[in-house]
Amino acid sequence: MEWRDHGILLSARRHGESSAIIDVFTEEHGRHAGVVRGGASRRLAPILQPGAQLDLLWRARLEEHLGSYQAEPLRSRAVAAMSGRLALSGLNAVTALLGFCLPEREPHPALYASSERLLDLLEQEELWPLAYLRWEMELLEEMGFGLDLLACAVSGRNEELAYVSPRTGRAVSRQEAGPWVARLLPLPPVMLGKGEAPDHEIAEGLKTTGYFLETRLAPALGNRPLPEARGRFLDAFSRRL
Amino acid sequence: MSDNSISDIENLIGLMAKLPGMGPRSARRAVLHLIRKRGLLLTPLADCMSEVAATARECLNCGNVGTSDICSLCNDEDRANGELCVVETVSDLWAMERAAVFKGRYHVLGGTLSALDAVGPEDLHIPRLVDRVTSEGIREVILALNATIDGQTTAHYIADQLEGQVRLTSLAQGVPIGGELDYLDEGTITAALRARKDL
């Protein structure tokens, strides 16, 4: 068995004295692990940092084997990530959530493309939180828990949408919210692609996506807690509010 | 030689083979060498190892390895100069000491934050670090953590914990002494260029 693909490195852990087992989100083969011989060496260790864009050649005798990778760097994102607290915590949140959510060896080309675009924006701190919010919405969609924000779940109208139902993930308009306001989740204009995307709206949006990640996605994945890296990103983002 | 003594030697080879950098073949060579130099090497080594096994412990203050509860670096009053260097592991501390440039005290975390290995702040010696900063009158904390994503994530976490209490610095990143640009990865070159200085 042999294939060649591009991928985003999610994690690398040492294997023996000189090798590493890497977990990569690839374009055509989904999340896929493999051994890199010499992956812990001085030459390869700086390349095998989370977020790195790699050209990969995977080989194994049988498809179900772990197999081994030959990895060539296409783009390193370590320097971009280390440029600031927000970028670093953002990169950790993305790689941790992908590692948390994605089943092994199941391709998600659309999510791969949006993840690659998101990580390429790492150094642009002004754009990054908005791009991250959109990416979390896409992640929920891809995992089967997408939000339906096109029209109000009660009236069917698409005006003054201001809330999201925590039960259905559908939008609710301000008029129809009525006595349930306190129990509904915020739907800031930024989640509808409207307005100038101020930070406080992005924070509200992350509260809503976080709710569905925690109460819908995580239970479906064996009730594991969400990666702490997401919480650290929210902490870093809250510092600039 | 009796079967029993052969199994003892095989046992020794098996244990030696578990050491870093050793395999069964190199362990066999090392054991044979020790046996041939019994008086000169094997006996003193065995004595030394049993002594270290009985006395080696982690320093209660900084996490360094020594033979007493408080290590010699922490006991050295000349090192109480208000500077504290935070490192990931004892081997990092030893590397810093080899350079013989830093004259302050150390704090060994025992690892880095890692979501993959489920290492959280409470698993590292971070609460003790925060205590030391106040109790030892520290003026500057030097975060000498590895230039990896995990290392820098840990550095930012510690910086958040100590913000406003003390001066926080980190090691520079760039071209190593004797390094050739042609052999450097793009990340190191980018970091070096960003941290360029006037000549």
Short mmCIF file of C-alpha atoms in Angstrom, two decimals:
data_model
loop_
_atom_site.label_atom_id
_atom_site.label_comp_id
_atom_site.label_asym_id
_atom_site.label_seq_id
_atom_site.Cartn_x
_atom_site.Cartn_y
_atom_site.Cartn_z
CA MET A 1 0.00 0.00 0.00
CA GLU A 2 1.30 3.44 -0.86
CA TRP A 3 -0.17 6.90 -1.39
CA ARG A 4 0.97 10.49 -1.55
CA ASP A 5 -1.01 13.38 -0.10
CA HIS A 6 -0.79 16.77 1.57
CA GLY A 7 -1.64 17.18 5.22
CA ILE A 8 -1.72 19.34 8.35
CA LEU A 9 0.21 17.91 11.28
CA LEU A 10 -2.06 17.63 14.32
CA SER A 11 0.35 16.05 16.78
CA ALA A 12 3.64 14.22 17.04
CA ARG A 13 4.76 11.98 19.84
CA ARG A 14 8.11 10.34 20.29
CA HIS A 15 8.33 6.66 19.41
CA GLY A 16 11.42 4.91 20.73
CA GLU A 17 14.63 6.91 20.70
CA SER A 18 14.62 8.39 17.25
CA SER A 19 11.21 7.96 15.62
CA ALA A 20 7.90 9.75 16.01
CA ILE A 21 4.26 8.79 15.51
CA ILE A 22 2.47 11.63 13.80
CA ASP A 23 -1.23 12.30 13.46
CA VAL A 24 -2.00 14.19 10.26
CA PHE A 25 -5.19 15.60 8.75
CA THR A 26 -4.71 14.82 5.07
CA GLU A 27 -6.65 16.14 2.12
CA GLU A 28 -7.76 12.85 0.58
CA HIS A 29 -7.28 10.30 3.37
CA GLY A 30 -8.64 12.22 6.36
CA ARG A 31 -7.00 11.97 9.76
CA HIS A 32 -4.27 9.38 9.42
CA ALA A 33 -1.46 8.34 11.75
CA GLY A 34 1.92 6.84 10.84
CA VAL A 35 5.49 6.44 11.99
CA VAL A 36 8.23 8.80 10.82
CA ARG A 37 11.62 7.10 11.09
CA GLY A 38 14.09 9.59 12.52
CA GLY A 39 11.17 11.89 13.38
CA ALA A 40 12.75 12.79 16.73
CA SER A 41 16.06 13.72 15.11
CA ARG A 42 17.49 17.24 15.10
CA ARG A 43 16.73 17.52 11.40
CA LEU A 44 13.10 16.44 11.50
CA ALA A 45 11.88 17.49 14.96
CA PRO A 46 11.65 21.22 14.04
CA ILE A 47 9.59 20.28 10.98
CA LEU A 48 7.19 18.02 12.85
CA GLN A 49 5.52 20.75 14.88
CA PRO A 50 1.71 20.96 15.10
CA GLY A 51 0.19 22.97 12.27
CA ALA A 52 2.97 22.20 9.78
CA GLN A 53 1.86 21.71 6.17
CA LEU A 54 3.49 18.52 4.91
CA ASP A 55 3.92 16.56 1.73
CA LEU A 56 3.47 12.94 2.78
CA LEU A 57 4.27 9.57 1.33
CA TRP A 58 2.61 6.76 3.31
CA ARG A 59 3.63 3.12 2.98
CA ALA A 60 2.45 -0.07 4.67
CA ARG A 61 2.25 -3.73 3.77
CA LEU A 62 -1.47 -3.88 4.57
CA GLU A 63 -3.96 -1.02 4.62
CA GLU A 64 -4.92 -1.62 8.26
CA HIS A 65 -1.30 -1.27 9.40
CA LEU A 66 -0.09 1.91 11.07
CA GLY A 67 2.44 2.33 8.26
CA SER A 68 5.27 4.78 7.92
CA TYR A 69 5.46 8.28 6.52
CA GLN A 70 8.08 10.11 4.59
CA ALA A 71 7.39 13.75 5.38
CA GLU A 72 8.65 16.81 3.52
CA PRO A 73 7.81 20.28 4.79
CA LEU A 74 5.70 22.54 2.58
CA ARG A 75 5.04 25.31 5.11
CA SER A 76 5.99 25.64 8.75
CA ARG A 77 3.51 27.54 10.87
CA ALA A 78 5.51 27.33 14.10
CA VAL A 79 7.03 30.80 13.76
CA ALA A 80 3.66 32.33 12.91
CA ALA A 81 2.12 30.57 15.90
CA MET A 82 4.86 31.66 18.25
CA SER A 83 4.47 35.29 17.23
CA GLY A 84 1.77 35.86 19.85
CA ARG A 85 -0.43 34.40 22.53
CA LEU A 86 -3.59 34.49 20.41
CA ALA A 87 -1.98 32.78 17.41
CA LEU A 88 -0.38 30.10 19.57
CA SER A 89 -3.54 29.30 21.50
CA GLY A 90 -5.54 29.42 18.25
CA LEU A 91 -3.27 26.90 16.55
CA ASN A 92 -3.50 24.63 19.60
CA ALA A 93 -7.30 24.90 19.63
CA VAL A 94 -7.59 24.01 15.93
CA THR A 95 -5.23 21.02 16.04
CA ALA A 96 -6.72 19.76 19.32
CA LEU A 97 -10.31 20.04 18.06
CA LEU A 98 -9.47 18.30 14.78
CA GLY A 99 -7.73 15.52 16.70
CA PHE A 100 -10.73 15.32 19.02
CA CYS A 101 -13.49 15.30 16.40
CA LEU A 102 -12.23 13.56 13.31
CA PRO A 103 -12.60 9.83 12.93
CA GLU A 104 -9.52 8.11 11.55
CA ARG A 105 -9.12 7.55 7.82
CA GLU A 106 -12.34 9.30 6.79
CA PRO A 107 -11.81 12.09 4.23
CA HIS A 108 -13.29 15.53 4.90
CA PRO A 109 -12.00 17.57 1.94
CA ALA A 110 -14.15 20.65 2.62
CA LEU A 111 -13.07 20.83 6.27
CA TYR A 112 -9.47 20.23 5.22
CA ALA A 113 -9.60 23.17 2.81
CA SER A 114 -11.13 25.50 5.40
CA SER A 115 -8.64 24.35 8.07
CA GLU A 116 -5.74 25.07 5.73
CA ARG A 117 -7.12 28.54 4.92
CA LEU A 118 -7.65 29.25 8.62
CA LEU A 119 -4.13 28.25 9.61
CA ASP A 120 -2.67 30.40 6.84
CA LEU A 121 -4.28 33.41 8.54
CA LEU A 122 -2.51 32.73 11.85
CA GLU A 123 -0.39 35.86 11.86
CA GLN A 124 -3.28 38.16 11.01
CA GLU A 125 -4.56 38.70 14.52
CA GLU A 126 -7.33 41.05 13.39
CA LEU A 127 -8.88 38.45 11.08
CA TRP A 128 -8.08 35.30 12.99
CA PRO A 129 -10.91 35.19 15.61
CA LEU A 130 -13.60 35.77 12.96
CA ALA A 131 -12.07 33.12 10.71
CA TYR A 132 -11.89 30.79 13.71
CA LEU A 133 -15.59 31.29 14.53
CA ARG A 134 -16.56 30.50 10.92
CA TRP A 135 -14.32 27.44 11.04
CA GLU A 136 -16.03 26.14 14.22
CA MET A 137 -19.40 26.56 12.48
CA GLU A 138 -18.06 24.54 9.54
CA LEU A 139 -16.67 21.93 11.90
CA LEU A 140 -20.10 21.48 13.50
CA GLU A 141 -21.68 21.26 10.03
CA GLU A 142 -19.14 18.66 8.88
CA MET A 143 -19.64 16.57 12.02
CA GLY A 144 -23.42 16.52 11.50
CA PHE A 145 -24.40 19.16 14.07
CA GLY A 146 -24.68 22.17 11.78
CA LEU A 147 -26.65 25.23 12.83
CA ASP A 148 -29.66 26.17 10.69
CA LEU A 149 -29.57 29.95 10.64
CA LEU A 150 -31.46 30.69 7.44
CA ALA A 151 -34.90 31.37 8.92
CA CYS A 152 -36.74 31.55 12.24
CA ALA A 153 -37.73 28.07 13.44
CA VAL A 154 -41.09 29.44 14.69
CA SER A 155 -42.23 31.92 12.05
CA GLY A 156 -40.16 30.85 9.05
CA ARG A 157 -39.17 34.48 8.45
CA ASN A 158 -35.59 35.55 8.03
CA GLU A 159 -35.79 38.99 9.64
CA GLU A 160 -34.35 40.00 13.02
CA LEU A 161 -32.83 36.62 13.73
CA ALA A 162 -31.25 37.08 17.17
CA TYR A 163 -31.16 33.73 18.95
CA VAL A 164 -30.38 30.05 18.44
CA SER A 165 -32.44 27.29 19.98
CA PRO A 166 -30.14 25.16 22.19
CA ARG A 167 -32.36 22.16 21.48
CA THR A 168 -32.53 22.25 17.67
CA GLY A 169 -29.68 24.56 16.63
CA ARG A 170 -32.15 26.59 14.55
CA ALA A 171 -32.43 30.38 14.48
CA VAL A 172 -35.17 32.19 16.38
CA SER A 173 -36.25 35.76 15.64
CA ARG A 174 -36.41 38.46 18.31
CA GLN A 175 -40.23 38.65 18.06
CA GLU A 176 -40.75 34.92 18.51
CA ALA A 177 -38.29 34.50 21.37
CA GLY A 178 -40.92 35.61 23.88
CA PRO A 179 -40.57 34.15 27.35
CA TRP A 180 -37.79 31.75 26.24
CA VAL A 181 -35.21 34.52 25.76
CA ALA A 182 -33.26 33.55 28.86
CA ARG A 183 -32.90 29.96 27.64
CA LEU A 184 -31.90 30.79 24.06
CA LEU A 185 -28.32 31.16 22.84
CA PRO A 186 -27.07 34.39 21.26
CA LEU A 187 -27.04 34.71 17.47
CA PRO A 188 -24.88 37.77 16.78
CA PRO A 189 -24.98 39.27 13.23
CA VAL A 190 -21.42 38.05 12.65
CA MET A 191 -22.70 34.44 12.59
CA LEU A 192 -25.05 35.45 9.76
CA GLY A 193 -22.20 37.06 7.84
CA LYS A 194 -23.52 40.56 8.59
CA GLY A 195 -21.97 43.66 10.12
CA GLU A 196 -18.36 44.53 10.89
CA ALA A 197 -17.67 41.56 13.16
CA PRO A 198 -16.67 43.33 16.39
CA ASP A 199 -14.88 41.19 18.97
CA HIS A 200 -17.78 41.06 21.42
CA GLU A 201 -20.02 39.53 18.71
CA ILE A 202 -17.35 36.96 17.89
CA ALA A 203 -17.14 36.07 21.60
CA GLU A 204 -20.92 35.61 21.70
CA GLY A 205 -20.73 33.44 18.60
CA LEU A 206 -18.03 31.28 20.19
CA LYS A 207 -20.28 30.86 23.22
CA THR A 208 -22.98 29.45 20.93
CA THR A 209 -20.68 27.16 18.94
CA GLY A 210 -19.04 26.08 22.22
CA TYR A 211 -22.44 25.06 23.57
CA PHE A 212 -23.04 22.72 20.63
CA LEU A 213 -19.49 21.37 20.69
CA GLU A 214 -19.89 20.55 24.36
CA THR A 215 -23.47 19.31 24.54
CA ARG A 216 -23.95 17.73 21.10
CA LEU A 217 -20.61 16.78 19.56
CA ALA A 218 -18.67 15.70 22.67
CA PRO A 219 -21.41 13.31 23.94
CA ALA A 220 -21.55 11.75 20.47
CA LEU A 221 -17.82 11.09 20.68
CA GLY A 222 -17.99 9.07 23.88
CA ASN A 223 -18.68 11.94 26.30
CA ARG A 224 -15.06 13.06 26.39
CA PRO A 225 -14.44 16.60 27.63
CA LEU A 226 -13.60 19.20 24.98
CA PRO A 227 -9.85 19.83 24.65
CA GLU A 228 -8.58 22.41 27.16
CA ALA A 229 -6.80 24.13 24.28
CA ARG A 230 -10.13 25.66 23.15
CA GLY A 231 -10.68 27.16 26.60
CA ARG A 232 -7.16 28.63 26.54
CA PHE A 233 -7.87 30.22 23.16
CA LEU A 234 -11.06 31.77 24.55
CA ASP A 235 -9.04 33.10 27.54
CA ALA A 236 -6.47 34.63 25.19
CA PHE A 237 -9.21 36.15 23.04
CA SER A 238 -11.06 37.56 26.06
CA ARG A 239 -7.93 39.56 26.94
CA ARG A 240 -8.44 41.80 23.94
CA LEU A 241 -12.16 42.41 24.52
CA MET B 1 30.67 -21.01 34.47
CA SER B 2 27.39 -22.29 35.93
CA ASP B 3 24.00 -21.73 34.29
CA ASN B 4 23.08 -19.48 37.19
CA SER B 5 25.95 -17.07 36.62
CA ILE B 6 25.26 -16.99 32.88
CA SER B 7 21.66 -15.99 33.60
CA ASP B 8 22.96 -13.23 35.95
CA ILE B 9 25.09 -11.86 33.15
CA GLU B 10 22.23 -12.16 30.68
CA ASN B 11 20.08 -10.32 33.19
CA LEU B 12 22.68 -7.54 33.41
CA ILE B 13 22.85 -7.33 29.60
CA GLY B 14 19.07 -7.14 29.46
CA LEU B 15 19.01 -4.25 31.94
CA MET B 16 21.85 -2.39 30.22
CA ALA B 17 20.04 -2.75 26.89
CA LYS B 18 17.17 -0.70 28.29
CA LEU B 19 19.40 2.36 28.76
CA PRO B 20 19.04 5.24 26.28
CA GLY B 21 21.30 4.80 23.28
CA MET B 22 21.93 1.12 24.05
CA GLY B 23 20.65 -1.99 22.38
CA PRO B 24 21.27 -5.70 23.06
CA ARG B 25 24.47 -5.70 20.99
CA SER B 26 26.04 -2.60 22.58
CA ALA B 27 24.89 -3.77 26.05
CA ARG B 28 26.68 -7.08 25.46
CA ARG B 29 29.91 -5.24 24.55
CA ALA B 30 29.63 -2.95 27.57
CA VAL B 31 29.03 -5.85 29.98
CA LEU B 32 31.94 -7.81 28.54
CA HIS B 33 34.16 -4.74 28.95
CA LEU B 34 33.02 -4.30 32.56
CA ILE B 35 33.74 -7.94 33.37
CA ARG B 36 37.21 -7.69 31.88
CA LYS B 37 37.88 -4.50 33.92
CA ARG B 38 36.25 -5.85 37.05
CA GLY B 39 38.45 -4.12 39.61
CA LEU B 40 38.87 -0.91 37.69
CA LEU B 41 35.29 -0.40 36.50
CA LEU B 42 32.72 -3.01 37.48
CA THR B 43 33.11 -2.95 41.26
CA PRO B 44 33.40 0.87 41.61
CA LEU B 45 30.44 1.26 39.21
CA ALA B 46 28.31 -1.19 41.20
CA ASP B 47 29.22 0.57 44.48
CA CYS B 48 28.51 3.97 43.00
CA MET B 49 25.19 2.86 41.55
CA SER B 50 23.96 1.32 44.78
CA GLU B 51 24.95 4.52 46.63
CA VAL B 52 23.12 6.73 44.13
CA ALA B 53 20.12 4.40 44.20
CA ALA B 54 19.94 4.89 47.97
CA THR B 55 20.44 8.66 48.01
CA ALA B 56 19.23 10.17 44.71
CA ARG B 57 16.09 12.28 45.04
CA GLU B 58 14.33 15.27 43.58
CA CYS B 59 15.08 18.62 45.18
CA LEU B 60 12.00 19.71 47.12
CA ASN B 61 12.57 23.32 46.08
CA CYS B 62 13.50 23.35 42.38
CA GLY B 63 12.95 19.80 41.07
CA ASN B 64 16.63 19.24 40.23
CA VAL B 65 18.11 15.81 40.93
CA GLY B 66 20.54 15.53 43.84
CA THR B 67 21.40 13.44 46.83
CA SER B 68 19.77 15.64 49.47
CA ASP B 69 16.31 17.13 49.98
CA ILE B 70 17.55 20.57 48.91
CA CYS B 71 20.06 20.52 46.06
CA SER B 72 23.44 22.30 46.04
CA LEU B 73 22.18 24.96 43.61
CA CYS B 74 19.35 25.93 45.94
CA ASN B 75 21.67 25.90 48.97
CA ASP B 76 24.21 28.19 47.28
CA GLU B 77 23.60 31.67 48.76
CA ASP B 78 25.60 33.30 45.94
CA ARG B 79 22.86 32.22 43.55
CA ALA B 80 20.15 34.12 45.39
CA ASN B 81 20.48 37.06 42.99
CA GLY B 82 16.78 37.46 42.19
CA GLU B 83 16.97 35.59 38.86
CA LEU B 84 15.09 32.35 38.32
CA CYS B 85 15.49 30.26 35.17
CA VAL B 86 12.56 27.96 34.35
CA VAL B 87 13.44 24.81 32.37
CA GLU B 88 11.43 21.79 31.22
CA THR B 89 13.64 18.95 32.43
CA VAL B 90 16.69 18.25 34.55
CA SER B 91 18.71 17.62 31.39
CA ASP B 92 17.87 21.19 30.29
CA LEU B 93 19.14 22.45 33.65
CA TRP B 94 22.37 20.53 33.19
CA ALA B 95 22.72 21.99 29.67
CA MET B 96 22.37 25.51 31.11
CA GLU B 97 24.95 24.71 33.80
CA ARG B 98 27.39 23.42 31.18
CA ALA B 99 27.30 26.87 29.58
CA ALA B 100 28.30 28.31 33.00
CA VAL B 101 26.77 31.68 32.16
CA PHE B 102 23.68 31.80 34.32
CA LYS B 103 24.41 32.44 37.99
CA GLY B 104 20.90 32.48 39.43
CA ARG B 105 18.58 29.70 40.53
CA TYR B 106 16.51 27.21 38.55
CA HIS B 107 13.05 25.76 38.53
CA VAL B 108 12.39 22.44 36.75
CA LEU B 109 8.81 22.01 35.51
CA GLY B 110 9.09 18.32 34.74
CA GLY B 111 7.55 18.63 31.26
CA THR B 112 5.25 20.85 29.23
CA LEU B 113 1.53 21.31 28.93
CA SER B 114 0.28 18.76 26.44
CA ALA B 115 -3.29 18.07 25.42
CA LEU B 116 -2.16 14.86 23.73
CA ASP B 117 -0.56 13.41 26.85
CA ALA B 118 -3.17 14.97 29.16
CA VAL B 119 -0.55 17.00 31.01
CA GLY B 120 -2.23 19.97 32.68
CA PRO B 121 -0.83 22.82 34.83
CA GLU B 122 -1.41 20.81 37.99
CA ASP B 123 0.85 18.02 36.70
CA LEU B 124 3.77 20.43 36.34
CA HIS B 125 5.47 22.29 39.18
CA ILE B 126 3.82 25.59 38.30
CA PRO B 127 2.07 26.28 41.65
CA ARG B 128 5.45 25.83 43.39
CA LEU B 129 7.03 28.24 40.90
CA VAL B 130 4.43 30.90 41.73
CA ASP B 131 5.15 30.39 45.47
CA ARG B 132 8.90 30.69 44.92
CA VAL B 133 8.57 33.96 43.04
CA THR B 134 7.06 35.60 46.12
CA SER B 135 8.91 33.74 48.87
CA GLU B 136 12.42 34.08 47.36
CA GLY B 137 12.15 37.70 46.27
CA ILE B 138 12.55 36.90 42.58
CA ARG B 139 12.91 39.95 40.29
CA GLU B 140 13.23 38.20 36.91
CA VAL B 141 11.92 34.87 35.64
CA ILE B 142 13.72 33.59 32.53
CA LEU B 143 11.55 31.12 30.62
CA ALA B 144 14.16 28.82 29.04
CA LEU B 145 11.63 26.47 27.48
CA ASN B 146 12.04 24.63 24.20
CA ALA B 147 11.14 26.49 21.00
CA THR B 148 8.34 24.04 20.26
CA ILE B 149 4.60 24.61 20.18
CA ASP B 150 4.20 22.81 23.53
CA GLY B 151 7.15 24.65 25.07
CA GLN B 152 5.87 28.08 24.04
CA THR B 153 2.30 27.25 25.08
CA THR B 154 3.66 26.44 28.53
CA ALA B 155 5.70 29.66 28.54
CA HIS B 156 2.58 31.74 27.80
CA TYR B 157 0.64 29.91 30.50
CA ILE B 158 3.35 30.66 33.08
CA ALA B 159 3.53 34.27 31.88
CA ASP B 160 -0.22 34.57 32.54
CA GLN B 161 0.22 33.20 36.05
CA LEU B 162 3.06 35.59 36.91
CA GLU B 163 1.87 38.65 35.01
CA GLY B 164 2.50 41.88 36.91
CA GLN B 165 4.47 40.19 39.69
CA VAL B 166 7.90 39.96 38.14
CA ARG B 167 9.93 40.71 35.01
CA LEU B 168 9.41 37.89 32.49
CA THR B 169 11.92 37.11 29.74
CA SER B 170 12.51 34.23 27.34
CA LEU B 171 15.53 32.91 25.46
CA ALA B 172 16.26 34.35 22.01
CA GLN B 173 15.68 32.22 18.92
CA GLY B 174 17.88 32.14 15.83
CA VAL B 175 21.01 30.82 14.17
CA PRO B 176 23.03 28.47 16.42
CA ILE B 177 26.75 29.14 16.90
CA GLY B 178 28.56 27.32 14.09
CA GLY B 179 25.31 26.93 12.17
CA GLU B 180 25.17 27.29 8.40
CA LEU B 181 22.14 28.97 6.88
CA ASP B 182 21.89 26.37 4.14
CA TYR B 183 21.15 23.67 6.74
CA LEU B 184 18.64 25.64 8.81
CA ASP B 185 14.89 25.11 8.59
CA GLU B 186 12.77 28.01 7.34
CA GLY B 187 11.24 28.60 10.80
CA THR B 188 14.63 29.20 12.41
CA ILE B 189 15.71 31.52 9.60
CA THR B 190 12.45 33.50 9.92
CA ALA B 191 12.89 33.80 13.71
CA ALA B 192 16.52 34.83 13.28
CA LEU B 193 15.68 37.48 10.70
CA ARG B 194 12.93 38.93 12.89
CA ALA B 195 15.33 39.10 15.85
CA ARG B 196 18.19 40.68 13.83
CA LYS B 197 20.29 43.29 15.59
CA ASP B 198 22.46 46.24 14.63
CA LEU B 199 26.17 45.62 14.18
#
